[in-house]
mmCIF file of C-alpha atoms and ligand atoms in Angstrom:
data_model
loop_
_atom_site.group_PDB
_atom_site.id
_atom_site.type_symbol
_atom_site.label_atom_id
_atom_site.label_comp_id
_atom_site.label_asym_id
_atom_site.label_seq_id
_atom_site.Cartn_x
_atom_site.Cartn_y
_atom_site.Cartn_z
ATOM 1 C CA MET A 1 -20.453 1.751 13.426
ATOM 2 C CA THR A 2 -23.878 0.948 13.894
ATOM 3 C CA ASP A 3 -25.090 3.610 11.059
ATOM 4 C CA LEU A 4 -23.356 0.772 8.496
ATOM 5 C CA SER A 5 -25.708 -1.918 7.757
ATOM 6 C CA LYS A 6 -25.469 -4.937 9.698
ATOM 7 C CA SER A 7 -24.481 -6.916 6.577
ATOM 8 C CA LEU A 8 -21.910 -4.278 5.931
ATOM 9 C CA ARG A 9 -20.375 -4.360 9.395
ATOM 10 C CA GLU A 10 -20.061 -8.414 8.905
ATOM 11 C CA ASP A 11 -18.742 -7.819 5.734
ATOM 12 C CA LEU A 12 -16.178 -5.898 6.807
ATOM 13 C CA ALA A 13 -15.361 -7.829 10.377
ATOM 14 C CA ALA A 14 -14.649 -10.877 7.833
ATOM 15 C CA LYS A 15 -12.381 -8.739 5.313
ATOM 16 C CA ALA A 16 -10.739 -6.425 6.794
ATOM 17 C CA THR A 17 -8.570 -5.553 9.915
ATOM 18 C CA LEU A 18 -7.728 -2.197 11.494
ATOM 19 C CA SER A 19 -5.026 -3.694 13.622
ATOM 20 C CA THR A 20 -1.726 -5.030 12.079
ATOM 21 C CA PHE A 21 0.083 -6.628 15.123
ATOM 22 C CA LYS A 22 0.749 -5.906 18.898
ATOM 23 C CA LEU A 23 3.178 -5.621 20.960
ATOM 24 C CA HIS A 24 4.262 -8.632 22.886
ATOM 25 C CA THR A 25 8.180 -7.479 24.371
ATOM 26 C CA LYS A 26 10.105 -4.436 23.981
ATOM 27 C CA GLN A 27 14.173 -4.774 25.376
ATOM 28 C CA VAL A 28 16.292 -1.847 25.681
ATOM 29 C CA SER A 29 19.755 -2.217 25.550
ATOM 30 C CA GLN A 30 22.906 -0.372 27.414
ATOM 31 C CA ASP A 31 23.542 1.560 24.148
ATOM 32 C CA GLY A 32 19.807 2.670 24.152
ATOM 33 C CA THR A 33 19.146 0.464 20.735
ATOM 34 C CA THR A 34 15.439 -0.879 21.654
ATOM 35 C CA LYS A 35 14.032 -4.489 20.113
ATOM 36 C CA TYR A 36 10.486 -4.734 19.470
ATOM 37 C CA LEU A 37 9.104 -8.358 19.484
ATOM 38 C CA TRP A 38 5.491 -7.968 17.637
ATOM 39 C CA GLU A 39 2.844 -10.500 17.889
ATOM 40 C CA LEU A 40 1.245 -10.537 14.480
ATOM 41 C CA ASN A 41 -2.416 -11.183 13.670
ATOM 42 C CA PRO A 42 -3.285 -14.773 12.516
ATOM 43 C CA ASP A 43 -3.141 -15.486 8.934
ATOM 44 C CA VAL A 44 -5.998 -16.854 6.825
ATOM 45 C CA THR A 45 -5.084 -20.147 8.395
ATOM 46 C CA GLY A 46 -5.277 -18.895 11.916
ATOM 47 C CA GLN A 47 -1.559 -19.300 12.185
ATOM 48 C CA THR A 48 0.327 -16.427 14.300
ATOM 49 C CA ALA A 49 3.674 -15.336 14.219
ATOM 50 C CA GLN A 50 6.162 -13.080 15.767
ATOM 51 C CA VAL A 51 8.907 -10.573 14.183
ATOM 52 C CA GLU A 52 11.116 -8.072 15.639
ATOM 53 C CA SER A 53 12.308 -4.573 14.763
ATOM 54 C CA VAL A 54 14.958 -2.163 16.017
ATOM 55 C CA LEU A 55 15.154 1.257 16.720
ATOM 56 C CA ILE A 56 18.844 2.124 16.792
ATOM 57 C CA PRO A 57 19.930 5.763 18.038
ATOM 58 C CA MET A 58 22.825 6.635 15.527
ATOM 59 C CA ALA A 59 24.539 9.424 17.173
ATOM 60 C CA ILE A 60 25.180 11.494 20.414
ATOM 61 C CA ASP A 61 24.836 15.145 20.205
ATOM 62 C CA GLU A 62 26.559 17.938 22.728
ATOM 63 C CA GLU A 63 23.817 17.118 25.203
ATOM 64 C CA GLY A 64 24.324 13.468 25.098
ATOM 65 C CA GLU A 65 20.994 12.957 23.167
ATOM 66 C CA PRO A 66 20.971 10.733 20.346
ATOM 67 C CA GLY A 67 21.080 12.554 16.980
ATOM 68 C CA HIS A 68 18.928 10.762 14.604
ATOM 69 C CA TYR A 69 17.260 7.036 14.537
ATOM 70 C CA THR A 70 17.186 4.674 12.232
ATOM 71 C CA ALA A 71 14.612 2.011 11.776
ATOM 72 C CA CYS A 72 15.742 -1.351 11.330
ATOM 73 C CA LEU A 73 12.399 -3.388 9.751
ATOM 74 C CA SER A 74 11.784 -7.083 9.134
ATOM 75 C CA THR A 75 10.428 -8.342 5.977
ATOM 76 C CA GLN A 76 9.143 -11.935 7.015
ATOM 77 C CA ALA A 77 8.683 -14.291 9.778
ATOM 78 C CA GLY A 78 11.830 -16.389 9.548
ATOM 79 C CA CYS A 79 13.685 -16.743 6.392
ATOM 80 C CA ARG A 80 14.166 -19.475 3.560
ATOM 81 C CA MET A 81 17.674 -18.496 2.570
ATOM 82 C CA LYS A 82 19.305 -20.518 5.586
ATOM 83 C CA CYS A 83 22.656 -18.670 5.654
ATOM 84 C CA THR A 84 24.512 -20.716 8.392
ATOM 85 C CA PHE A 85 25.685 -17.712 10.515
ATOM 86 C CA CYS A 86 22.323 -16.120 10.960
ATOM 87 C CA ALA A 87 19.740 -16.764 13.717
ATOM 88 C CA THR A 88 16.830 -15.972 11.446
ATOM 89 C CA GLY A 89 17.300 -18.717 9.184
ATOM 90 C CA VAL A 90 17.479 -21.246 11.927
ATOM 91 C CA PRO A 91 13.705 -21.587 12.777
ATOM 92 C CA LYS A 92 11.064 -22.688 10.262
ATOM 93 C CA PHE A 93 9.831 -20.251 7.785
ATOM 94 C CA GLN A 94 6.509 -18.963 8.606
ATOM 95 C CA ARG A 95 5.250 -16.144 6.102
ATOM 96 C CA ASN A 96 6.080 -13.126 4.478
ATOM 97 C CA LEU A 97 4.817 -10.113 5.961
ATOM 98 C CA THR A 98 2.115 -7.824 4.232
ATOM 99 C CA THR A 99 2.982 -4.135 3.353
ATOM 100 C CA ALA A 100 1.223 -3.152 6.287
ATOM 101 C CA GLU A 101 2.832 -5.032 8.426
ATOM 102 C CA ILE A 102 6.018 -3.607 6.834
ATOM 103 C CA VAL A 103 5.240 -0.103 7.291
ATOM 104 C CA SER A 104 3.454 -0.642 10.610
ATOM 105 C CA GLN A 105 6.933 -1.471 12.406
ATOM 106 C CA ILE A 106 8.027 2.210 11.793
ATOM 107 C CA LEU A 107 4.665 3.401 12.851
ATOM 108 C CA PHE A 108 4.331 1.841 15.962
ATOM 109 C CA MET A 109 7.785 2.486 16.870
ATOM 110 C CA GLU A 110 7.294 6.148 16.448
ATOM 111 C CA GLN A 111 4.383 6.034 18.401
ATOM 112 C CA ASP A 112 6.143 4.104 21.220
ATOM 113 C CA SER A 113 9.398 5.859 21.517
ATOM 114 C CA GLY A 114 8.255 9.414 20.161
ATOM 115 C CA THR A 115 10.843 9.570 17.857
ATOM 116 C CA ARG A 116 10.957 10.491 14.338
ATOM 117 C CA PHE A 117 12.984 8.193 11.805
ATOM 118 C CA THR A 118 15.153 9.522 9.556
ATOM 119 C CA ASN A 119 16.732 6.678 8.380
ATOM 120 C CA VAL A 120 15.387 2.888 7.221
ATOM 121 C CA VAL A 121 17.219 0.000 6.811
ATOM 122 C CA ILE A 122 15.889 -3.317 5.423
ATOM 123 C CA MET A 123 18.313 -5.436 7.729
ATOM 124 C CA GLY A 124 16.044 -7.505 10.094
ATOM 125 C CA MET A 125 14.631 -10.532 9.590
ATOM 126 C CA GLY A 126 13.889 -12.031 6.049
ATOM 127 C CA GLU A 127 15.065 -11.722 2.771
ATOM 128 C CA PRO A 128 13.172 -8.668 1.043
ATOM 129 C CA MET A 129 13.833 -9.953 -2.474
ATOM 130 C CA ASP A 130 11.588 -12.936 -1.378
ATOM 131 C CA ASN A 131 8.734 -10.790 -0.360
ATOM 132 C CA TYR A 132 9.360 -8.480 -3.400
ATOM 133 C CA ASP A 133 6.001 -6.985 -4.287
ATOM 134 C CA TYR A 134 4.794 -6.237 -0.556
ATOM 135 C CA THR A 135 8.207 -4.995 0.231
ATOM 136 C CA GLN A 136 8.399 -2.815 -2.776
ATOM 137 C CA LYS A 137 5.475 -1.346 -1.722
ATOM 138 C CA ALA A 138 6.146 -0.453 1.403
ATOM 139 C CA MET A 139 9.412 1.156 0.487
ATOM 140 C CA ARG A 140 7.324 3.493 -2.095
ATOM 141 C CA ILE A 141 5.153 4.302 0.852
ATOM 142 C CA LEU A 142 7.831 5.215 3.217
ATOM 143 C CA HIS A 143 9.613 7.245 0.178
ATOM 144 C CA ASP A 144 6.198 9.275 -0.755
ATOM 145 C CA PRO A 145 6.064 12.612 0.451
ATOM 146 C CA GLU A 146 2.502 11.725 1.582
ATOM 147 C CA GLY A 147 3.998 8.811 3.396
ATOM 148 C CA PHE A 148 6.930 9.391 5.336
ATOM 149 C CA ASN A 149 9.095 11.283 2.309
ATOM 150 C CA LEU A 150 12.094 9.597 3.310
ATOM 151 C CA GLY A 151 14.617 9.897 0.611
ATOM 152 C CA ARG A 152 16.103 7.034 -1.505
ATOM 153 C CA ARG A 153 19.879 7.584 0.011
ATOM 154 C CA ARG A 154 18.049 7.296 3.559
ATOM 155 C CA MET A 155 16.613 3.736 3.075
ATOM 156 C CA THR A 156 18.556 0.811 2.526
ATOM 157 C CA VAL A 157 17.606 -2.507 1.341
ATOM 158 C CA SER A 158 20.204 -5.319 2.443
ATOM 159 C CA THR A 159 19.810 -8.919 0.117
ATOM 160 C CA SER A 160 21.689 -11.680 0.000
ATOM 161 C CA GLY A 161 21.838 -11.703 -3.467
ATOM 162 C CA LEU A 162 18.810 -12.819 -5.204
ATOM 163 C CA ILE A 163 20.193 -12.103 -8.810
ATOM 164 C CA GLU A 164 16.710 -12.552 -10.734
ATOM 165 C CA HIS A 165 15.123 -10.266 -8.259
ATOM 166 C CA MET A 166 17.587 -7.963 -7.963
ATOM 167 C CA ASN A 167 17.601 -7.512 -12.078
ATOM 168 C CA LYS A 168 13.985 -6.702 -11.825
ATOM 169 C CA PHE A 169 14.385 -4.460 -8.728
ATOM 170 C CA ILE A 170 16.831 -2.385 -10.648
ATOM 171 C CA LYS A 171 14.315 -2.185 -13.588
ATOM 172 C CA ASP A 172 11.365 -1.110 -11.344
ATOM 173 C CA ASP A 173 13.432 1.494 -9.925
ATOM 174 C CA TRP A 174 12.957 1.073 -5.870
ATOM 175 C CA PRO A 175 13.593 4.443 -4.533
ATOM 176 C CA VAL A 176 16.211 3.027 -1.893
ATOM 177 C CA SER A 177 20.057 2.319 -1.910
ATOM 178 C CA LEU A 178 21.032 -1.007 -2.078
ATOM 179 C CA ALA A 179 23.341 -3.122 0.074
ATOM 180 C CA VAL A 180 24.645 -6.788 -0.543
ATOM 181 C CA SER A 181 25.381 -9.687 1.796
ATOM 182 C CA LEU A 182 28.687 -10.838 0.150
ATOM 183 C CA HIS A 183 30.800 -12.400 3.170
ATOM 184 C CA SER A 184 33.268 -13.728 0.835
ATOM 185 C CA ALA A 185 34.839 -13.685 -2.604
ATOM 186 C CA ASP A 186 35.590 -17.145 -2.892
ATOM 187 C CA PRO A 187 32.429 -19.064 -4.213
ATOM 188 C CA GLU A 188 33.323 -22.376 -2.013
ATOM 189 C CA ILE A 189 33.541 -20.297 1.356
ATOM 190 C CA ARG A 190 30.507 -18.379 0.124
ATOM 191 C CA SER A 191 28.228 -21.437 -0.848
ATOM 192 C CA GLN A 192 29.186 -22.676 2.644
ATOM 193 C CA LEU A 193 27.716 -19.637 4.412
ATOM 194 C CA MET A 194 25.064 -19.010 1.852
ATOM 195 C CA PRO A 195 23.403 -21.904 0.248
ATOM 196 C CA ILE A 196 21.860 -19.260 -2.269
ATOM 197 C CA ASN A 197 25.243 -18.755 -3.866
ATOM 198 C CA ARG A 198 24.941 -21.967 -5.434
ATOM 199 C CA SER A 199 21.972 -20.352 -8.005
ATOM 200 C CA ASN A 200 23.125 -17.165 -7.523
ATOM 201 C CA PRO A 201 26.927 -17.558 -8.695
ATOM 202 C CA LEU A 202 29.437 -14.474 -7.585
ATOM 203 C CA ASP A 203 30.142 -13.357 -10.962
ATOM 204 C CA GLN A 204 26.878 -13.069 -12.271
ATOM 205 C CA LEU A 205 26.065 -10.956 -8.820
ATOM 206 C CA ARG A 206 29.060 -8.666 -9.932
ATOM 207 C CA LYS A 207 27.269 -8.009 -12.955
ATOM 208 C CA THR A 208 24.252 -7.352 -11.764
ATOM 209 C CA MET A 209 25.610 -4.883 -9.080
ATOM 210 C CA LYS A 210 27.370 -3.432 -12.011
ATOM 211 C CA ASP A 211 23.864 -2.670 -13.794
ATOM 212 C CA PHE A 212 22.795 -1.317 -10.700
ATOM 213 C CA THR A 213 25.664 1.461 -10.210
ATOM 214 C CA TYR A 214 25.691 2.377 -13.827
ATOM 215 C CA LYS A 215 22.022 2.990 -13.870
ATOM 216 C CA ARG A 216 21.532 4.977 -10.548
ATOM 217 C CA ARG A 217 25.360 6.283 -10.341
ATOM 218 C CA LEU A 218 25.397 5.137 -6.692
ATOM 219 C CA PRO A 219 27.917 3.072 -4.870
ATOM 220 C CA ILE A 220 26.890 -0.201 -3.614
ATOM 221 C CA THR A 221 27.328 -1.575 -0.315
ATOM 222 C CA LEU A 222 29.000 -4.521 0.499
ATOM 223 C CA GLU A 223 28.593 -6.522 3.285
ATOM 224 C CA TYR A 224 31.009 -8.510 4.921
ATOM 225 C CA ILE A 225 30.771 -10.515 8.256
ATOM 226 C CA LEU A 226 34.179 -11.278 9.699
ATOM 227 C CA LEU A 227 34.169 -14.778 10.817
ATOM 228 C CA LYS A 228 37.133 -15.943 12.816
ATOM 229 C CA ASP A 229 39.237 -19.180 10.332
ATOM 230 C CA VAL A 230 36.562 -18.834 7.890
ATOM 231 C CA ASN A 231 36.899 -15.463 5.709
ATOM 232 C CA ASP A 232 39.184 -13.381 7.633
ATOM 233 C CA SER A 233 42.805 -14.037 6.499
ATOM 234 C CA PRO A 234 44.993 -11.945 4.147
ATOM 235 C CA GLU A 235 44.011 -14.146 0.991
ATOM 236 C CA ASP A 236 40.133 -13.478 1.581
ATOM 237 C CA ALA A 237 41.439 -9.661 1.737
ATOM 238 C CA ARG A 238 42.907 -10.293 -1.545
ATOM 239 C CA LYS A 239 39.970 -11.901 -3.195
ATOM 240 C CA LEU A 240 37.520 -9.577 -2.199
ATOM 241 C CA ALA A 241 39.809 -6.603 -3.436
ATOM 242 C CA ALA A 242 40.247 -8.292 -6.702
ATOM 243 C CA TYR A 243 36.096 -8.838 -6.866
ATOM 244 C CA CYS A 244 35.219 -5.423 -6.103
ATOM 245 C CA LYS A 245 37.811 -4.033 -8.541
ATOM 246 C CA ASP A 246 35.849 -1.792 -11.353
ATOM 247 C CA LEU A 247 33.146 -1.991 -9.023
ATOM 248 C CA LEU A 248 31.931 0.966 -7.703
ATOM 249 C CA CYS A 249 31.153 -0.143 -4.080
ATOM 250 C CA LYS A 250 31.984 0.208 -0.375
ATOM 251 C CA VAL A 251 32.770 -2.625 2.238
ATOM 252 C CA ASN A 252 31.060 -2.718 5.434
ATOM 253 C CA LEU A 253 32.553 -4.794 7.638
ATOM 254 C CA ILE A 254 30.459 -6.271 10.068
ATOM 255 C CA ARG A 255 31.965 -8.097 13.439
ATOM 256 C CA TYR A 256 30.288 -11.544 13.759
ATOM 257 C CA ASN A 257 27.420 -11.318 16.489
ATOM 258 C CA PRO A 258 27.555 -14.574 18.437
ATOM 259 C CA VAL A 259 24.356 -16.694 17.783
ATOM 260 C CA PRO A 260 24.471 -19.849 20.356
ATOM 261 C CA THR A 261 24.147 -23.106 18.514
ATOM 262 C CA LEU A 262 26.006 -21.974 15.285
ATOM 263 C CA PRO A 263 29.166 -22.886 14.879
ATOM 264 C CA TYR A 264 31.481 -19.480 14.358
ATOM 265 C CA ASP A 265 33.446 -16.860 16.236
ATOM 266 C CA SER A 266 34.368 -13.458 15.801
ATOM 267 C CA PRO A 267 37.980 -12.742 14.858
ATOM 268 C CA SER A 268 40.268 -10.866 17.456
ATOM 269 C CA GLU A 269 40.031 -6.933 17.452
ATOM 270 C CA GLU A 270 43.635 -7.144 16.033
ATOM 271 C CA ARG A 271 42.566 -9.169 13.067
ATOM 272 C CA VAL A 272 39.494 -7.254 12.437
ATOM 273 C CA MET A 273 41.474 -4.085 12.239
ATOM 274 C CA ALA A 274 44.135 -5.739 10.121
ATOM 275 C CA PHE A 275 41.819 -6.921 7.611
ATOM 276 C CA ARG A 276 39.971 -3.518 7.348
ATOM 277 C CA GLU A 277 43.792 -1.723 6.909
ATOM 278 C CA ASP A 278 44.554 -4.527 4.347
ATOM 279 C CA LEU A 279 41.349 -3.501 2.655
ATOM 280 C CA LYS A 280 42.270 0.208 2.534
ATOM 281 C CA ASN A 281 45.846 -0.415 1.094
ATOM 282 C CA ARG A 282 44.243 -2.056 -1.489
ATOM 283 C CA GLY A 283 42.524 0.808 -2.273
ATOM 284 C CA LEU A 284 38.738 -0.036 -1.348
ATOM 285 C CA ARG A 285 36.453 2.480 0.765
ATOM 286 C CA VAL A 286 35.974 0.230 4.081
ATOM 287 C CA PHE A 287 33.846 0.811 7.053
ATOM 288 C CA LEU A 288 33.370 -1.108 10.131
ATOM 289 C CA ARG A 289 29.958 -1.319 11.214
ATOM 290 C CA GLU A 290 29.370 -0.295 15.123
ATOM 291 C CA ARG A 291 28.029 -2.856 17.055
ATOM 292 C CA LYS A 292 24.833 -2.148 18.494
ATOM 293 C CA GLY A 293 22.367 -3.694 21.019
ATOM 294 C CA VAL A 294 24.162 -7.334 21.122
ATOM 295 C CA ASP A 295 23.312 -7.214 24.907
ATOM 296 C CA ILE A 296 19.791 -7.876 24.034
ATOM 297 C CA ALA A 297 20.256 -9.740 20.851
ATOM 298 C CA ALA A 298 19.336 -6.694 18.734
ATOM 299 C CA ALA A 299 22.313 -6.844 16.599
ATOM 300 C CA CYS A 300 22.866 -7.882 12.895
ATOM 301 C CA GLY A 301 21.895 -11.541 12.347
ATOM 302 C CA GLN A 302 20.474 -12.201 16.112
ATOM 303 C CA LEU A 303 16.604 -11.295 15.433
ATOM 304 C CA GLY A 304 14.514 -14.492 16.084
ATOM 305 C CA PHE A 305 16.817 -15.840 19.075
ATOM 306 C CA LYS A 306 15.041 -15.420 22.444
ATOM 307 C CA ASN A 307 16.684 -14.409 25.319
ATOM 308 C CA ASP A 308 14.357 -13.479 28.457
ATOM 309 C CA LYS A 309 15.810 -9.860 29.501
ATOM 310 C CA SER A 310 12.367 -8.562 28.774
ATOM 311 C CA THR A 311 11.398 -5.024 29.972
HETATM 312 N N1 SAH B 1 18.449 -10.947 4.230
HETATM 313 C C1 SAH B 1 19.074 -9.510 4.268
HETATM 314 C C2 SAH B 1 18.527 -8.829 5.034
HETATM 315 C C3 SAH B 1 18.432 -8.896 6.531
HETATM 316 S S1 SAH B 1 20.121 -9.672 7.291
HETATM 317 C C4 SAH B 1 20.515 -10.165 3.931
HETATM 318 O O1 SAH B 1 21.099 -11.426 4.325
HETATM 319 O O2 SAH B 1 21.042 -9.067 3.357
HETATM 320 C C5 SAH B 1 21.050 -8.409 7.582
HETATM 321 C C6 SAH B 1 22.884 -8.180 7.425
HETATM 322 O O3 SAH B 1 23.240 -8.903 8.751
HETATM 323 C C7 SAH B 1 23.079 -9.154 6.439
HETATM 324 O O4 SAH B 1 24.092 -8.483 5.775
HETATM 325 C C8 SAH B 1 23.556 -10.229 6.946
HETATM 326 O O5 SAH B 1 24.433 -10.845 6.301
HETATM 327 C C9 SAH B 1 24.005 -9.944 8.221
HETATM 328 N N2 SAH B 1 23.941 -11.137 9.446
HETATM 329 C C10 SAH B 1 23.378 -11.888 9.337
HETATM 330 N N3 SAH B 1 23.750 -12.712 10.555
HETATM 331 C C11 SAH B 1 24.659 -12.009 11.237
HETATM 332 C C12 SAH B 1 25.534 -12.255 12.387
HETATM 333 N N4 SAH B 1 25.240 -13.561 13.081
HETATM 334 N N5 SAH B 1 26.408 -11.614 12.933
HETATM 335 C C13 SAH B 1 26.303 -10.497 12.069
HETATM 336 N N6 SAH B 1 25.905 -9.910 11.318
HETATM 337 C C14 SAH B 1 24.636 -10.936 10.376
HETATM 338 FE FE1 SF4 B 2 18.065 -14.624 5.506
HETATM 339 FE FE2 SF4 B 2 19.647 -12.772 5.395
HETATM 340 FE FE3 SF4 B 2 19.304 -13.973 7.816
HETATM 341 FE FE4 SF4 B 2 20.424 -15.065 4.917
HETATM 342 S S1 SF4 B 2 21.657 -13.212 6.547
HETATM 343 S S2 SF4 B 2 19.146 -16.338 6.572
HETATM 344 S S3 SF4 B 2 19.062 -13.907 3.863
HETATM 345 S S4 SF4 B 2 17.665 -13.115 7.021
#
């Protein structure tokens, strides 16, 4: 833009950027799920980082075409929470993504795939409450009629349960639905799985979740990964049902997606179904999350783990 003065151009080059990141690799699963690996622009210290996002076709219509698309977005390169079952928490935490980097994941995926997203889940890499301001702003842009015009029921933020941030989130009234990663209603087991449970105990978490449901009149989703011989017994189901008593919630059971190097297994299908039935019989609303993109390590908890089947 030679119509701008040289000094202004130099100033702009030093302070502003017109691109947020570039595509590094794209992988397509047999089920149509597509995983994008982005190379972020270097930060002020010159350090680059990579993050992943996932395009998930959600249903098949009569013609065999996917009905609608969900974007699973990342909010951080790495994660400080270090849950013991999750690939994202394994490498060193790098940095928060900026608002532009969060929103660009949708823009770039729409551009590449020629599709329009109708749903967004913040269930990719990172803990959204640990990148509070940038994630909040991204959600507001996606919600805005002049942005992506996505309603609050079409966007779900999943958190590991950072209570202080969640209280602020309720006050600030983010335009989204909320999912909380519970994974156990037993304090000992939850602390083993999620070190943050020690400073964010279950009873206080429950109180915060109740606040959310009172204020919003929306049920909260509790995510529960089934881990073989860790949290999949009838006693675990009983504890979960007791924890959910009087809480407006639905339970989303997730089959553990294997991560090499992590010491967990998925229970047998029989056990998964038995756990689900047990919860149903105890009066809970239960869903079993469909596994998507597991062949390209694009399923929940697998992001950040490298494999080499790139297209
Ligand atoms: N940090 C947020 C959001 C990203 S993780 C959170 O923890 O909620 C998104 C979901 O994937 C969470 O419910 C998380 O517990 C789940 N997850 C993590 N590792 C997993 C694995 N190996 N198998 C299945 N689900 C996993
Ligand atoms: Fe972070 Fe969520 Fe993975 Fe835990 S499950 S390490 S909070 S991304």
